Tab-separated table of C-alpha atoms in Angstrom:
chain	number	residue	atom	x	y	z
A	116	MET	CA	-6.995	147.849	145.762
A	117	LYS	CA	-6.504	148.904	149.345
A	118	ARG	CA	-9.485	150.377	151.152
A	119	GLY	CA	-9.844	154.050	151.927
A	120	MET	CA	-10.154	155.878	148.621
A	121	LYS	CA	-13.388	157.870	148.458
A	122	VAL	CA	-15.301	160.287	146.282
A	123	GLY	CA	-13.942	163.758	146.950
A	124	ASP	CA	-10.292	162.715	147.418
A	125	THR	CA	-7.927	165.073	145.589
A	126	ALA	CA	-4.366	165.325	144.347
A	127	VAL	CA	-2.497	168.272	142.877
A	128	VAL	CA	0.287	168.725	140.345
A	129	GLU	CA	1.890	172.157	140.116
A	130	VAL	CA	4.251	173.084	137.275
A	131	VAL	CA	5.883	176.163	135.820
A	132	VAL	CA	5.429	176.411	132.053
A	133	THR	CA	8.726	175.907	130.209
A	134	PRO	CA	9.506	175.852	126.465
A	135	ASP	CA	9.360	172.037	126.355
A	136	MET	CA	5.643	172.376	127.263
A	137	PHE	CA	4.844	174.679	124.313
A	138	ALA	CA	2.383	173.735	121.594
A	139	GLN	CA	4.622	172.100	118.990
A	140	PHE	CA	4.666	169.472	116.294
A	141	GLU	CA	7.818	167.654	115.166
A	142	GLY	CA	9.986	170.178	116.991
A	143	HIS	CA	8.325	173.238	115.448
A	144	VAL	CA	6.699	175.536	118.019
A	145	VAL	CA	3.257	176.572	116.822
A	146	HIS	CA	2.475	178.794	119.811
A	147	PRO	CA	4.795	179.642	122.736
A	148	VAL	CA	2.128	178.659	125.288
A	149	TYR	CA	1.245	175.675	127.506
A	150	SER	CA	0.143	172.919	125.158
A	151	THR	CA	-2.912	170.718	125.362
A	152	VAL	CA	-0.561	167.717	125.280
A	153	SER	CA	1.200	168.971	128.415
A	154	MET	CA	-2.134	169.685	130.089
A	155	VAL	CA	-3.347	166.132	129.417
A	156	TYR	CA	-0.092	164.725	130.822
A	157	HIS	CA	-0.434	166.782	134.009
A	158	MET	CA	-4.121	165.871	134.354
A	159	GLU	CA	-3.271	162.178	134.082
A	160	TRP	CA	-0.418	162.610	136.561
A	161	ALA	CA	-2.658	164.342	139.133
A	162	SER	CA	-5.223	161.561	138.737
A	163	ARG	CA	-2.544	158.897	139.115
A	164	LYS	CA	-1.286	160.488	142.319
A	165	ILE	CA	-4.699	159.732	143.827
A	166	ILE	CA	-4.492	155.991	143.192
A	167	LEU	CA	-0.832	155.399	144.104
A	168	PRO	CA	-1.339	154.972	147.888
A	169	TYR	CA	-4.116	152.437	147.252
A	170	LEU	CA	-2.402	150.098	144.793
A	171	GLU	CA	-1.525	146.645	146.083
A	172	ASP	CA	1.949	145.333	145.166
A	173	HIS	CA	0.425	143.123	142.464
A	174	GLU	CA	-1.659	145.956	140.893
A	175	GLU	CA	-1.149	148.842	138.510
A	176	GLY	CA	-3.339	151.569	137.116
A	177	MET	CA	-3.966	152.055	133.415
A	178	GLY	CA	-5.420	155.089	131.750
A	179	ALA	CA	-8.650	154.186	129.984
A	180	ALA	CA	-10.023	157.555	128.831
A	181	VAL	CA	-9.278	161.260	128.950
A	182	PHE	CA	-11.725	164.030	128.076
A	183	VAL	CA	-10.266	167.545	128.000
A	184	LYS	CA	-11.374	171.031	127.117
A	185	HIS	CA	-8.505	173.538	126.871
A	186	VAL	CA	-10.182	176.911	127.447
A	187	ALA	CA	-7.415	179.520	127.800
A	188	PRO	CA	-3.741	180.023	126.897
A	189	THR	CA	-0.948	180.152	129.476
A	190	LEU	CA	2.429	181.801	128.902
A	191	GLU	CA	5.963	180.626	129.710
A	192	GLY	CA	6.876	181.144	133.360
A	193	SER	CA	3.272	180.859	134.540
A	194	THR	CA	2.420	178.411	137.310
A	195	VAL	CA	-0.203	175.844	136.368
A	196	THR	CA	-2.022	173.994	139.134
A	197	VAL	CA	-3.854	170.834	138.127
A	198	THR	CA	-6.288	169.357	140.629
A	199	ALA	CA	-7.857	165.915	140.250
A	200	THR	CA	-10.888	164.975	142.338
A	201	VAL	CA	-12.403	161.499	142.580
A	202	THR	CA	-15.990	161.625	141.300
A	203	GLU	CA	-16.794	157.934	140.978
A	204	LEU	CA	-15.498	154.574	142.213
A	205	ARG	CA	-16.898	151.332	140.849
A	206	ASP	CA	-15.303	147.928	140.805
A	207	HIS	CA	-11.745	148.734	139.755
A	208	VAL	CA	-12.554	151.958	137.886
A	209	VAL	CA	-11.584	155.366	139.255
A	210	MET	CA	-13.079	158.474	137.634
A	211	THR	CA	-11.659	161.908	138.362
A	212	LYS	CA	-12.699	165.425	137.480
A	213	VAL	CA	-9.661	167.517	136.590
A	214	GLU	CA	-9.143	171.261	136.500
A	215	ALA	CA	-6.104	173.231	135.377
A	216	LYS	CA	-5.684	176.797	136.583
A	217	ASN	CA	-3.228	179.628	136.113
A	218	GLY	CA	-3.698	181.386	139.426
A	219	GLU	CA	-7.468	181.744	139.752
A	220	ARG	CA	-8.021	181.570	135.984
A	221	LEU	CA	-9.441	178.305	134.678
A	222	ILE	CA	-7.453	177.112	131.671
A	223	GLY	CA	-8.682	173.534	131.286
A	224	VAL	CA	-11.269	171.033	132.488
A	225	GLY	CA	-11.829	167.360	131.937
A	226	GLU	CA	-12.165	163.833	133.218
A	227	VAL	CA	-9.708	160.968	133.563
A	228	LYS	CA	-10.713	157.310	133.798
A	229	GLN	CA	-8.264	154.828	135.292
A	230	VAL	CA	-8.655	151.080	135.638
A	231	ILE	CA	-6.865	149.178	138.399
A	232	LEU	CA	-5.728	145.765	137.201
A	233	PRO	CA	-3.429	142.992	138.366
A	234	LYS	CA	0.034	143.457	136.833
A	235	GLU	CA	-0.193	139.902	135.489
A	236	LYS	CA	-3.414	140.767	133.610
A	237	ILE	CA	-1.712	143.824	132.085
A	238	LYS	CA	1.242	141.654	131.045
A	239	GLU	CA	-1.153	139.170	129.401
A	240	MET	CA	-2.933	142.005	127.568
A	241	LEU	CA	0.371	143.355	126.250
A	242	GLN	CA	1.519	139.879	125.172
A	243	ALA	CA	-1.759	139.322	123.330
A	244	THR	CA	-1.285	142.655	121.551
A	245	LEU	CA	2.227	141.671	120.458
A	246	HIS	CA	0.941	138.428	118.966
A	247	SER	CA	-2.098	139.809	117.178
């Protein structure tokens, strides 16, 4: 990993809630609001944006854990801003605190753990999984 990443670094993802982000299972909309699944995706994306400038050509990041609390609903057409902030760096592990807001209203909080590994190591891990 390239040098320079530090605790406190942030990245933001901003999206407008659309019907494809609604809470749904097997194509059936349960609630016409921003889903937890979409929130997790955007939290992981914001966290990934932090690491991208620091990856070496031979490295890639892998999600290792996500902890999320979805605290408020958000309607279609609302703008959701997800902010990830680095809280811990150790070895090749990057921990981020994530917050999702609709304007000033907090709608979700959590943590994302990413591990930076050589692409070759990831390939080996996937091959081992295929053969187990």
